[in-house]
Amino acid sequence: MEYEICYLIGESKEANLEKIRPVIEGIITKHKGTFLEGEFVRKRRLSYDIKGEARGTYVAKRFTVPSKDEREELFPDYDIMGEINKELRYNQDILRYMVVKTDDLPPLKDLENIEEKAKAQFGAREQANRENKKFVKPQERAAVKEETPRVQEVKATPVVEVKEPKVEEVKTEEVKSEEVKPEEVKVEETKAEDEVVVEEKPKKKSKKKEEEILGDDIDEKLDEILNI
């Protein structure tokens, strides 16, 4: 199984590269790794400072280790890649490192060719820019100048102060509420109930007695008339 290791050495330790390289390679060979031919070494400016280093040197190299079946047969209780990563992690000579499989990576030679092509293209582009600047006429340069946008003066509109109307203070007078005395209601004692005078009506004579009296009177009057 093939792997690639890429490690970074700070600018302050670049002079010790020849001493650091065998130490890193010794860690891998100690744990059953075998290095292949070829190496990629380049100096770079770092995107951000790492442990106070702004520049460094990248070193990439490839190696092989026994396959999974071979490891299980020959070294059943031995984690080769785990041991390699453990020692690299605690190494103080390198700023960063990375170990990956090479299944999807181009060969190291191709990396060198790609970088050389990129440098050549960049150099040709810079040269073309310089030549173009030489052949540009002064009049054309003046025409190329960017026109500065005109800024229209904006007259400031007067600010009208709006005074708030004064609000007169309204004095509130306390209204004394007069106590209303309830009127005394004189209650006159009513005298004893008036005596009720009941007039006794004369008793009516019975009809029979009246008829008898009338009959007697008539007889007397008839006798008087006849005796005349």
Tab-separated table of N, CA and C in Angstrom, residues 11-101:
chain	number	residue	atom	x	y	z
A	11	GLU	N	11.283	28.506	8.262
A	11	GLU	CA	12.443	29.179	7.656
A	11	GLU	C	13.632	29.207	8.612
A	12	SER	N	13.355	29.277	9.893
A	12	SER	CA	14.446	29.342	10.869
A	12	SER	C	15.230	28.034	10.959
A	13	LYS	N	14.640	26.926	10.475
A	13	LYS	CA	15.312	25.618	10.545
A	13	LYS	C	15.677	25.062	9.167
A	14	GLU	N	15.592	25.898	8.141
A	14	GLU	CA	15.925	25.416	6.794
A	14	GLU	C	17.393	24.983	6.683
A	15	ALA	N	18.248	25.611	7.458
A	15	ALA	CA	19.674	25.236	7.414
A	15	ALA	C	19.895	23.822	7.941
A	16	ASN	N	18.961	23.330	8.758
A	16	ASN	CA	19.083	21.985	9.336
A	16	ASN	C	18.272	20.945	8.559
A	17	LEU	N	17.869	21.273	7.335
A	17	LEU	CA	17.037	20.352	6.563
A	17	LEU	C	17.719	18.997	6.359
A	18	GLU	N	19.026	19.022	6.096
A	18	GLU	CA	19.739	17.769	5.843
A	18	GLU	C	19.812	16.886	7.098
A	19	LYS	N	19.662	17.492	8.270
A	19	LYS	CA	19.644	16.705	9.505
A	19	LYS	C	18.222	16.242	9.856
A	20	ILE	N	17.240	17.069	9.510
A	20	ILE	CA	15.846	16.748	9.853
A	20	ILE	C	15.305	15.657	8.939
A	21	ARG	N	15.682	15.691	7.666
A	21	ARG	CA	15.150	14.728	6.695
A	21	ARG	C	15.394	13.273	7.137
A	22	PRO	N	16.603	12.878	7.495
A	22	PRO	CA	16.802	11.482	7.896
A	22	PRO	C	16.045	11.090	9.163
A	23	VAL	N	15.778	12.042	10.038
A	23	VAL	CA	14.999	11.731	11.252
A	23	VAL	C	13.566	11.366	10.880
A	24	ILE	N	12.970	12.158	9.982
A	24	ILE	CA	11.592	11.888	9.553
A	24	ILE	C	11.523	10.558	8.801
A	25	GLU	N	12.464	10.340	7.919
A	25	GLU	CA	12.464	9.083	7.161
A	25	GLU	C	12.726	7.884	8.079
A	26	GLY	N	13.538	8.078	9.134
A	26	GLY	CA	13.821	6.998	10.067
A	26	GLY	C	12.588	6.556	10.834
A	27	ILE	N	11.680	7.497	11.139
A	27	ILE	CA	10.429	7.136	11.836
A	27	ILE	C	9.609	6.175	10.979
A	28	ILE	N	9.543	6.444	9.681
A	28	ILE	CA	8.721	5.621	8.782
A	28	ILE	C	9.366	4.258	8.535
A	29	THR	N	10.682	4.246	8.307
A	29	THR	CA	11.349	2.956	8.057
A	29	THR	C	11.340	2.075	9.305
A	30	LYS	N	11.346	2.708	10.498
A	30	LYS	CA	11.309	1.932	11.739
A	30	LYS	C	10.005	1.150	11.869
A	31	HIS	N	8.937	1.709	11.279
A	31	HIS	CA	7.621	1.077	11.380
A	31	HIS	C	7.225	0.420	10.047
A	32	LYS	N	8.178	-0.325	9.468
A	32	LYS	CA	7.939	-1.196	8.313
A	32	LYS	C	7.667	-0.445	7.018
A	33	GLY	N	8.042	0.829	6.927
A	33	GLY	CA	7.832	1.586	5.701
A	33	GLY	C	9.064	1.561	4.808
A	34	THR	N	8.838	1.620	3.488
A	34	THR	CA	9.939	1.617	2.518
A	34	THR	C	9.749	2.788	1.559
A	35	PHE	N	10.768	3.680	1.462
A	35	PHE	CA	10.639	4.871	0.624
A	35	PHE	C	10.880	4.542	-0.843
A	36	LEU	N	10.145	5.269	-1.687
A	36	LEU	CA	10.295	5.155	-3.135
A	36	LEU	C	11.197	6.281	-3.635
A	37	GLU	N	11.600	6.183	-4.891
A	37	GLU	CA	12.447	7.230	-5.466
A	37	GLU	C	11.624	8.496	-5.724
A	38	GLY	N	12.310	9.587	-5.694
A	38	GLY	CA	11.665	10.867	-5.986
A	38	GLY	C	11.354	11.657	-4.723
A	39	GLU	N	11.476	12.987	-4.878
A	39	GLU	CA	11.210	13.894	-3.756
A	39	GLU	C	10.819	15.258	-4.319
A	40	PHE	N	9.893	15.901	-3.654
A	40	PHE	CA	9.439	17.223	-4.092
A	40	PHE	C	9.733	18.208	-2.961
A	41	VAL	N	10.602	19.200	-3.236
A	41	VAL	CA	11.005	20.183	-2.223
A	41	VAL	C	10.791	21.581	-2.793
A	42	ARG	N	10.037	22.405	-2.073
A	42	ARG	CA	9.785	23.774	-2.527
A	42	ARG	C	9.668	24.719	-1.326
A	43	LYS	N	10.205	25.936	-1.519
A	43	LYS	CA	10.059	26.984	-0.507
A	43	LYS	C	8.795	27.785	-0.812
A	44	ARG	N	8.091	28.145	0.228
A	44	ARG	CA	6.825	28.857	0.047
A	44	ARG	C	6.650	29.925	1.136
A	45	ARG	N	5.892	30.950	0.755
A	45	ARG	CA	5.427	31.918	1.752
A	45	ARG	C	4.119	31.380	2.315
A	46	LEU	N	3.998	31.324	3.614
A	46	LEU	CA	2.824	30.733	4.248
A	46	LEU	C	1.632	31.686	4.184
A	47	SER	N	0.451	31.122	4.092
A	47	SER	CA	-0.767	31.940	4.065
A	47	SER	C	-0.966	32.673	5.388
A	48	TYR	N	-0.519	32.080	6.474
A	48	TYR	CA	-0.600	32.712	7.794
A	48	TYR	C	0.575	32.189	8.628
A	49	ASP	N	0.943	32.942	9.638
A	49	ASP	CA	2.086	32.563	10.468
A	49	ASP	C	1.781	31.292	11.260
A	50	ILE	N	2.766	30.406	11.316
A	50	ILE	CA	2.664	29.180	12.110
A	50	ILE	C	3.833	29.165	13.085
A	51	LYS	N	3.498	29.284	14.359
A	51	LYS	CA	4.529	29.317	15.412
A	51	LYS	C	5.568	30.395	15.133
A	52	GLY	N	5.094	31.545	14.655
A	52	GLY	CA	5.976	32.677	14.389
A	52	GLY	C	6.728	32.605	13.081
A	53	GLU	N	6.468	31.599	12.267
A	53	GLU	CA	7.159	31.444	10.977
A	53	GLU	C	6.250	31.922	9.839
A	54	ALA	N	6.784	32.825	8.979
A	54	ALA	CA	6.026	33.334	7.832
A	54	ALA	C	6.385	32.623	6.535
A	55	ARG	N	7.537	31.959	6.503
A	55	ARG	CA	7.989	31.204	5.330
A	55	ARG	C	8.457	29.821	5.774
A	56	GLY	N	8.490	28.902	4.796
A	56	GLY	CA	8.932	27.553	5.126
A	56	GLY	C	9.236	26.735	3.885
A	57	THR	N	9.675	25.497	4.099
A	57	THR	CA	10.018	24.572	3.020
A	57	THR	C	9.150	23.327	3.134
A	58	TYR	N	8.472	23.003	2.017
A	58	TYR	CA	7.661	21.789	1.959
A	58	TYR	C	8.502	20.651	1.383
A	59	VAL	N	8.388	19.481	2.008
A	59	VAL	CA	9.074	18.281	1.513
A	59	VAL	C	8.032	17.182	1.358
A	60	ALA	N	7.920	16.616	0.159
A	60	ALA	CA	6.968	15.530	-0.114
A	60	ALA	C	7.730	14.311	-0.602
A	61	LYS	N	7.385	13.150	-0.027
A	61	LYS	CA	8.043	11.904	-0.412
A	61	LYS	C	7.033	10.772	-0.263
A	62	ARG	N	7.249	9.667	-1.019
A	62	ARG	CA	6.302	8.556	-0.993
A	62	ARG	C	6.964	7.287	-0.471
A	63	PHE	N	6.128	6.456	0.171
A	63	PHE	CA	6.633	5.213	0.749
A	63	PHE	C	5.524	4.161	0.717
A	64	THR	N	5.916	2.925	0.939
A	64	THR	CA	4.955	1.818	0.974
A	64	THR	C	5.035	1.120	2.331
A	65	VAL	N	3.921	0.507	2.714
A	65	VAL	CA	3.844	-0.319	3.927
A	65	VAL	C	3.163	-1.624	3.539
A	66	PRO	N	3.309	-2.674	4.337
A	66	PRO	CA	2.635	-3.934	4.018
A	66	PRO	C	1.125	-3.741	3.889
A	67	SER	N	0.508	-4.522	3.032
A	67	SER	CA	-0.939	-4.430	2.828
A	67	SER	C	-1.686	-4.877	4.086
A	68	LYS	N	-2.969	-4.704	4.063
A	68	LYS	CA	-3.785	-5.051	5.228
A	68	LYS	C	-3.692	-6.539	5.550
A	69	ASP	N	-3.764	-7.377	4.508
A	69	ASP	CA	-3.679	-8.826	4.738
A	69	ASP	C	-2.308	-9.211	5.295
A	70	GLU	N	-1.268	-8.588	4.763
A	70	GLU	CA	0.082	-8.885	5.260
A	70	GLU	C	0.251	-8.420	6.708
A	71	ARG	N	-0.310	-7.263	7.026
A	71	ARG	CA	-0.204	-6.763	8.398
A	71	ARG	C	-0.925	-7.687	9.371
A	72	GLU	N	-2.129	-8.154	8.970
A	72	GLU	CA	-2.874	-9.047	9.853
A	72	GLU	C	-2.156	-10.387	10.032
A	73	GLU	N	-1.435	-10.818	9.000
A	73	GLU	CA	-0.730	-12.103	9.081
A	73	GLU	C	0.610	-11.975	9.802
A	74	LEU	N	1.391	-10.927	9.430
A	74	LEU	CA	2.734	-10.784	10.001
A	74	LEU	C	2.748	-9.981	11.304
A	75	PHE	N	1.906	-8.931	11.363
A	75	PHE	CA	1.885	-8.057	12.548
A	75	PHE	C	0.433	-7.894	13.023
A	76	PRO	N	-0.161	-8.916	13.585
A	76	PRO	CA	-1.591	-8.860	13.929
A	76	PRO	C	-1.935	-7.795	14.971
A	77	ASP	N	-1.072	-7.555	15.914
A	77	ASP	CA	-1.357	-6.588	16.993
A	77	ASP	C	-0.513	-5.319	16.856
A	78	TYR	N	-0.166	-4.986	15.615
A	78	TYR	CA	0.738	-3.850	15.407
A	78	TYR	C	0.085	-2.859	14.439
A	79	ASP	N	-0.199	-1.640	14.934
A	79	ASP	CA	-0.813	-0.588	14.113
A	79	ASP	C	0.309	0.263	13.511
A	80	ILE	N	0.679	-0.055	12.277
A	80	ILE	CA	1.818	0.618	11.639
A	80	ILE	C	1.554	2.112	11.464
A	81	MET	N	0.446	2.469	10.833
A	81	MET	CA	0.163	3.886	10.560
A	81	MET	C	-0.106	4.658	11.853
A	82	GLY	N	-0.692	3.990	12.832
A	82	GLY	CA	-0.923	4.663	14.117
A	82	GLY	C	0.383	5.043	14.796
A	83	GLU	N	1.358	4.159	14.756
A	83	GLU	CA	2.654	4.440	15.372
A	83	GLU	C	3.407	5.532	14.611
A	84	ILE	N	3.318	5.521	13.285
A	84	ILE	CA	3.982	6.562	12.480
A	84	ILE	C	3.412	7.941	12.815
A	85	ASN	N	2.092	8.042	12.841
A	85	ASN	CA	1.446	9.330	13.140
A	85	ASN	C	1.762	9.801	14.554
A	86	LYS	N	1.853	8.892	15.487
A	86	LYS	CA	2.133	9.275	16.872
A	86	LYS	C	3.501	9.947	16.984
A	87	GLU	N	4.529	9.363	16.357
A	87	GLU	CA	5.878	9.938	16.456
A	87	GLU	C	6.004	11.244	15.676
A	88	LEU	N	5.344	11.323	14.527
A	88	LEU	CA	5.394	12.573	13.752
A	88	LEU	C	4.685	13.707	14.490
A	89	ARG	N	3.637	13.384	15.204
A	89	ARG	CA	2.859	14.403	15.909
A	89	ARG	C	3.691	15.095	16.988
A	90	TYR	N	4.584	14.371	17.621
A	90	TYR	CA	5.370	14.945	18.718
A	90	TYR	C	6.762	15.401	18.279
A	91	ASN	N	7.035	15.391	16.989
A	91	ASN	CA	8.335	15.858	16.499
A	91	ASN	C	8.367	17.390	16.497
A	92	GLN	N	9.394	17.996	17.105
A	92	GLN	CA	9.498	19.445	17.251
A	92	GLN	C	10.193	20.132	16.083
A	93	ASP	N	10.721	19.364	15.143
A	93	ASP	CA	11.454	19.962	14.023
A	93	ASP	C	10.547	20.363	12.860
A	94	ILE	N	9.331	19.875	12.829
A	94	ILE	CA	8.419	20.186	11.718
A	94	ILE	C	7.219	20.980	12.249
A	95	LEU	N	6.746	21.929	11.419
A	95	LEU	CA	5.586	22.745	11.799
A	95	LEU	C	4.272	22.012	11.551
A	96	ARG	N	4.190	21.354	10.392
A	96	ARG	CA	2.979	20.621	10.011
A	96	ARG	C	3.399	19.374	9.232
A	97	TYR	N	2.504	18.388	9.189
A	97	TYR	CA	2.753	17.203	8.354
A	97	TYR	C	1.410	16.611	7.940
A	98	MET	N	1.433	15.802	6.892
A	98	MET	CA	0.228	15.148	6.392
A	98	MET	C	0.631	13.842	5.718
A	99	VAL	N	-0.081	12.747	6.056
A	99	VAL	CA	0.155	11.438	5.438
A	99	VAL	C	-1.150	10.991	4.788
A	100	VAL	N	-1.119	10.749	3.467
A	100	VAL	CA	-2.330	10.370	2.729
A	100	VAL	C	-2.007	9.236	1.761
A	101	LYS	N	-3.071	8.526	1.353
A	101	LYS	CA	-2.903	7.498	0.320
A	101	LYS	C	-2.716	8.170	-1.040
